[in-house]
Coordinates of C-alpha atoms and ligand atoms in Angstrom, one line a residue:
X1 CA -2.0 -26.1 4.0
X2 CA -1.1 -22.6 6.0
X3 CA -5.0 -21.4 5.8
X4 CA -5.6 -24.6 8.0
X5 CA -3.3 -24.5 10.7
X6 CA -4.1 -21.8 13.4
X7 CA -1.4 -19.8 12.9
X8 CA 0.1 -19.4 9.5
X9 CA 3.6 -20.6 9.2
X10 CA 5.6 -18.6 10.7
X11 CA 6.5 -15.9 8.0
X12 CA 10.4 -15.7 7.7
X13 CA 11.1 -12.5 5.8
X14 CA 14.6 -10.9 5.0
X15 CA 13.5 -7.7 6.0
X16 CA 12.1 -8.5 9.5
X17 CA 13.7 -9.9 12.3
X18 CA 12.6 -14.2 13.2
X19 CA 9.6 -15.9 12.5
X20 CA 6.3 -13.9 12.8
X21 CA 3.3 -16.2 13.4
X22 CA -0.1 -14.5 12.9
X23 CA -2.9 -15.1 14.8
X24 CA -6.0 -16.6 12.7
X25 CA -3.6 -16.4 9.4
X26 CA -6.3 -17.4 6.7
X27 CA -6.9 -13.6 5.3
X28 CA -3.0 -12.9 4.5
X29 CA -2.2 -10.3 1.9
X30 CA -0.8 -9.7 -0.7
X31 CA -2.4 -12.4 -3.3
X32 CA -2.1 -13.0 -7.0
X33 CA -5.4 -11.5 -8.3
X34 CA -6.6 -14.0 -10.6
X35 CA -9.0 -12.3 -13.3
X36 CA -11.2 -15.5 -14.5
X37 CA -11.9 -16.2 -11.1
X38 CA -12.9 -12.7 -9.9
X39 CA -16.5 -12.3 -9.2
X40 CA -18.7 -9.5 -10.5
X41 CA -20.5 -7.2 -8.3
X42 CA -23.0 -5.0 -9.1
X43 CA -23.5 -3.7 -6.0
X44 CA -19.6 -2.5 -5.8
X45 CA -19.8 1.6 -6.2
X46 CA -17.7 4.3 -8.2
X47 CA -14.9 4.9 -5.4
X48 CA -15.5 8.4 -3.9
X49 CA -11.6 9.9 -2.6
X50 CA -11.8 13.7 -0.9
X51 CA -8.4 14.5 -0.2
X52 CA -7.0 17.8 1.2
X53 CA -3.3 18.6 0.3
X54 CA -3.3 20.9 3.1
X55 CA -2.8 17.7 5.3
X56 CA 0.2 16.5 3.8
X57 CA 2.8 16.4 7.0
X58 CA 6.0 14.8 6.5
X59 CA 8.0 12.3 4.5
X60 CA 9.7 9.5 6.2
X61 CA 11.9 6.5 6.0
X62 CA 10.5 3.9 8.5
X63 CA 13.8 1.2 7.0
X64 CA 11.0 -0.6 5.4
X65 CA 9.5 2.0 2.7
X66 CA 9.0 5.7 2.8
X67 CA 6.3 7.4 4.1
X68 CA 3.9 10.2 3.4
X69 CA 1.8 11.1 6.6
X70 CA -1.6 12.4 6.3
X71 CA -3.0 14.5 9.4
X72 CA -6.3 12.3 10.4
X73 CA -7.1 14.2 13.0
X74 CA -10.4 15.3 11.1
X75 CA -12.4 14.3 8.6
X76 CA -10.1 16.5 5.8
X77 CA -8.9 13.5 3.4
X78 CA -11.0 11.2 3.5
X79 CA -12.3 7.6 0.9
X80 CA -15.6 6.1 1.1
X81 CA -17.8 4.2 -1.6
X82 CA -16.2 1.4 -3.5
X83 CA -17.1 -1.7 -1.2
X84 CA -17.1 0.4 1.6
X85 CA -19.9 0.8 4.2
X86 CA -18.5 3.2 6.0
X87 CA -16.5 6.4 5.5
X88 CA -12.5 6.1 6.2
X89 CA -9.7 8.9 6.8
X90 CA -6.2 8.8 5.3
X91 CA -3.2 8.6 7.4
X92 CA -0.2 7.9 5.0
X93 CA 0.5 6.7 1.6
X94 CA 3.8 4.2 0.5
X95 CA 4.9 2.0 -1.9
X96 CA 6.9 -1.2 -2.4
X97 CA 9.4 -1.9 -5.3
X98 CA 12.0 -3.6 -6.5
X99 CA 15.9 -3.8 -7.4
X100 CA 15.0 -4.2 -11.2
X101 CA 11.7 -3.0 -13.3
X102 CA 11.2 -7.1 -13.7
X103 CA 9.6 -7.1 -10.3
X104 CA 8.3 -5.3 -7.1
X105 CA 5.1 -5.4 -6.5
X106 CA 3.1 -7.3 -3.6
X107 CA -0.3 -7.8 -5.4
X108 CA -0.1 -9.2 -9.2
X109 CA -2.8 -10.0 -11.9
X110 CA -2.6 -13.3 -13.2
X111 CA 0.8 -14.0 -12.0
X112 CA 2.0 -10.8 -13.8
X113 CA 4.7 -8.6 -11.5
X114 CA 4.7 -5.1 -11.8
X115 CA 8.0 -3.0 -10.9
X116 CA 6.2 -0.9 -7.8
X117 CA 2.8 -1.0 -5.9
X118 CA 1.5 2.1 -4.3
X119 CA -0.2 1.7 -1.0
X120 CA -2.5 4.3 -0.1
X121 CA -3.5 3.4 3.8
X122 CA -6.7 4.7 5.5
X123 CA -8.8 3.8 8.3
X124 CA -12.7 3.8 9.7
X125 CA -13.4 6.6 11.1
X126 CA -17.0 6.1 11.2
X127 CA -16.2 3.3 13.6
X128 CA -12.8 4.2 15.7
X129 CA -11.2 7.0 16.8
X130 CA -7.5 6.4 16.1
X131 CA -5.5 4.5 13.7
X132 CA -3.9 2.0 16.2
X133 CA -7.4 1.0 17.5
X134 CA -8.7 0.1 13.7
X135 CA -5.7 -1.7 12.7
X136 CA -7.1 -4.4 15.1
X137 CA -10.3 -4.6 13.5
X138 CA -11.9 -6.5 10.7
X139 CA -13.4 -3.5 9.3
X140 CA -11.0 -1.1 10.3
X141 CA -8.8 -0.5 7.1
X142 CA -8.8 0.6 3.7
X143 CA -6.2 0.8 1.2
X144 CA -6.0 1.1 -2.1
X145 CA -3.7 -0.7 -4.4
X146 CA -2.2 1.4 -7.6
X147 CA 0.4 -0.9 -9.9
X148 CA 3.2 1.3 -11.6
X149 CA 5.0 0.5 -14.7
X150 CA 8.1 2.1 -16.3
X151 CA 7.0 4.4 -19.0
X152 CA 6.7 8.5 -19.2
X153 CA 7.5 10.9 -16.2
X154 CA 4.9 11.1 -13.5
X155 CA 5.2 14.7 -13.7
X156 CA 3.1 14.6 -10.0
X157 CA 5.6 12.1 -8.5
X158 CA 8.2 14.2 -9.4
X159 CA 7.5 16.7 -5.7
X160 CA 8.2 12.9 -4.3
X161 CA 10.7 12.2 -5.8
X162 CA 12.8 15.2 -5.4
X163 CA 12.5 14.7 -1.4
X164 CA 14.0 11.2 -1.4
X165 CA 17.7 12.4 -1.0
X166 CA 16.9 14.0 2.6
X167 CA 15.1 10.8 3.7
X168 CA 17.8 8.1 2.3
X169 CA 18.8 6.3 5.9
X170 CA 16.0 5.0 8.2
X171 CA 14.0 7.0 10.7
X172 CA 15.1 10.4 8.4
X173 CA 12.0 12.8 8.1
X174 CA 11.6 16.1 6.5
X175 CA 8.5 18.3 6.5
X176 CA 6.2 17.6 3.4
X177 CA 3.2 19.9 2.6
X178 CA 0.8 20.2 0.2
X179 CA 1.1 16.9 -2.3
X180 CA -2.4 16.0 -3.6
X181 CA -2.4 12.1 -3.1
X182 CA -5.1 11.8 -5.8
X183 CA -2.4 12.8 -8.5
X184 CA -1.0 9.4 -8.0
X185 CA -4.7 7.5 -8.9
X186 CA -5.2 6.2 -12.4
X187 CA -7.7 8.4 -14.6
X188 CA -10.3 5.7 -13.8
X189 CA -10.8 4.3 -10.4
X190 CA -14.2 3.2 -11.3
X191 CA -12.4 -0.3 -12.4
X192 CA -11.0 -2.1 -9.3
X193 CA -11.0 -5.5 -7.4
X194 CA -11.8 -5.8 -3.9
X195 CA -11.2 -8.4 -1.2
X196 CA -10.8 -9.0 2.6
X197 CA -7.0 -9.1 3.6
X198 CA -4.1 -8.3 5.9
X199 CA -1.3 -5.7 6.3
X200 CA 1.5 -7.2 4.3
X201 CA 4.1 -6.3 6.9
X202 CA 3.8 -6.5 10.8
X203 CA 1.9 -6.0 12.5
X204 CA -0.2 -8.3 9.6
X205 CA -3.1 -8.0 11.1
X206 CA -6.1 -9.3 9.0
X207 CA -8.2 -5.9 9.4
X208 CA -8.2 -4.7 5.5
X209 CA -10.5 -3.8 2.7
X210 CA -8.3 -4.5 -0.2
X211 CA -9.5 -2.2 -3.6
X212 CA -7.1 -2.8 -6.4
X213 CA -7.3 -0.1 -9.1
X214 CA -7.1 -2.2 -12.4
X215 CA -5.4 0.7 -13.8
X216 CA -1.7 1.6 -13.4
X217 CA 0.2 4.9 -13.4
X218 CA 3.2 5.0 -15.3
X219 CA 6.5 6.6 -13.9
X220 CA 9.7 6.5 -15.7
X221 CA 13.0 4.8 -15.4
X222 CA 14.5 7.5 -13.4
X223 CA 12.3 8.1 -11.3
X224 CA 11.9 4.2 -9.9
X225 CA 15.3 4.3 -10.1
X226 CA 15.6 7.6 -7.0
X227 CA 13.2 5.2 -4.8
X228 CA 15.9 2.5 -5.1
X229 CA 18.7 5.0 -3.8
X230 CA 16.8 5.1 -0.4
X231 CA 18.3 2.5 2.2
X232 CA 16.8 0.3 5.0
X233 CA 19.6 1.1 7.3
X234 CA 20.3 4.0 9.4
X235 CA 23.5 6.5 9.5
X236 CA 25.1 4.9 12.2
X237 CA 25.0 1.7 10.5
X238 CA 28.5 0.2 9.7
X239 CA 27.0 -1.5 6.3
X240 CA 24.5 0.6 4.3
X241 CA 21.6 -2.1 2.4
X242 CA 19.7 -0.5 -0.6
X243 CA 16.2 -0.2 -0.2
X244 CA 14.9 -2.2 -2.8
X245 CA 12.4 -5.8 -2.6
X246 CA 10.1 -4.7 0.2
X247 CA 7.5 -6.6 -0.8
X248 CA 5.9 -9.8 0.9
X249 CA 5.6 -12.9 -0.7
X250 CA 2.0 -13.8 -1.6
X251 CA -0.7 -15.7 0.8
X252 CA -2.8 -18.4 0.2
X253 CA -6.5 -17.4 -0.7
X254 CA -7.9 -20.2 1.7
X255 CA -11.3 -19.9 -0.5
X256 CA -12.0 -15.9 -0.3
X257 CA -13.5 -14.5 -3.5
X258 CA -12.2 -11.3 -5.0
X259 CA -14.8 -9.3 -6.2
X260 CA -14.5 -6.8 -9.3
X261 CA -16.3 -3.5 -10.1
X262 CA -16.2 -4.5 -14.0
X263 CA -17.2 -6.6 -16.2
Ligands
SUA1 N1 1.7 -2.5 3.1 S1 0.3 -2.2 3.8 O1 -0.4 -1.1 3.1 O2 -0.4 -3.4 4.0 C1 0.6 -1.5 5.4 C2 -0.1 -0.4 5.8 C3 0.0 0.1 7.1 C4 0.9 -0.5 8.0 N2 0.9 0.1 9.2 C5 1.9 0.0 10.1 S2 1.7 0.2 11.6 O3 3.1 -0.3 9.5 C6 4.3 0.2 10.0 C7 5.4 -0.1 9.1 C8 5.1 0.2 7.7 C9 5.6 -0.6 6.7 C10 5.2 -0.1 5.4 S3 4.2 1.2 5.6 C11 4.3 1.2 7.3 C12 1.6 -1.6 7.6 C13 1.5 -2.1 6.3
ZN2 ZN1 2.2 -1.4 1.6

């Protein structure tokens, strides 16, 4: 099976260019969440977020997803709690979605899709002093996973939202200030399941604390609909591709246990 071979097969993806191998290759992510075989911890704590909106930066299309950069220079947004040990700075937040509300995201619960997946990406600062250094690290990442389904307006998403159209072809950024990220966490974040995985696009590496909120956020029709007007390709480009189906296809579990904060 892929977790036994060194490398895991080589990951052909239509959004990145040839084969990627990855090293070690048995803690891929994302994974289908499977809720009878989830294991409850006791020990797991109420996640504790402290973000500063002050620190929003900019918004950027990176012709995978768009961006929303964090300054982690200090400790001013910051996650810790949950399954965590240590305390961990945010450095950007993005999502992944796709071309119809059927599908989109990268994690799913019993097999069930959801149209998006918010990504909110942070690392330990406790332990490193820079992003790039604990991206290499098996405790160097945390992100939390938020499912979105189709429903009302996300009346927070909406300062998002309305920034797209400047940010449509790859490598576009505009300045972005002062967007609370914690308006785009469910009500309760005391419900979430946790496990030991990867990046799901390159560099993959294996270095992440996966917490997946069990609750979604609901965002309406129009609004998913603005994310799919982005595109992975830059001006220049001759042929212009919608940005839509950036999500990797799901990894073996090779025997890890996902934990969950609830009963
Ligand atoms: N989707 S993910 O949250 O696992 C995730 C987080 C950070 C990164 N970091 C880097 S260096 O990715 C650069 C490209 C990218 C793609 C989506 S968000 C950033 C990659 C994937
Ligand atoms: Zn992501």
């Amino acid at each position: 099976t892929a977790c036994s071979s060194k490398y895991v097969l080589s990951q052909m993806h239509p959004m990145w260019q040839g084969p990627l191998a990855v090293p070690g290759g048995d803690r891929q992510s994302p994974i289908d969440i499977i809720v009878r075989k989830s294991v409850f911890d006791s020990a797991l704590k109420p996640l504790v977020t402290d973000y500063d909106p002050e620190t929003c930066q900019q918004i950027w299309n990176n012709g995978y997803s768009f961006l929303v950069e964090y300054d982690d220079t200090t400790d001013k947004s910051t996650l810790k709690g949950g399954p965590l040990q240590d305390q961990f700075r945010l450095c950007q937040f993005h999502f992944h979605w796709g071309e119809s509300n059927a599908w989109g995201s990268e994690h799913t619960v019993d097999r069930r899709l959801f149209p998006a997946e918010l990504h909110l990406v942070h690392w330990n600062s406790d332990k490193y002093s820079l992003f790039e250094e604990a991206v290499i690290e098996d405790n160097g990442l945390a992100v939390i996973g938020v499912f979105l389904k189709v429903g009302k307006r996300h009346e927070g998403l909406q300062k998002l939202v309305d920034a797209l159209p400047a940010i449509r072809h790859k490598d576009s950024v505009v300045e972005f200030n002062k967007f609370d990220p914690a308006c785009l966490l469910p009500t309760n974040t005391d419900n979430y399941w946790t496990y030991h995985g990867s990046l799901t696009t390159p560099p993959l590496t294996e270095a992440v604390t996966w917490i997946v909120m069990k609750q979604h956020i609901e965002v309406s029709h129009d609004q998913l609909a603005v994310f799919r007007s982005l595109l992975f390709t830059s001006a220049e480009e001759e042929v212009q591709k919608s940005m839509v189906n950036n999500f990797r296809v799901q990894q073996p579990l090779c025997g890890r246990t996902v934990r969950s904060s609830f009963t």
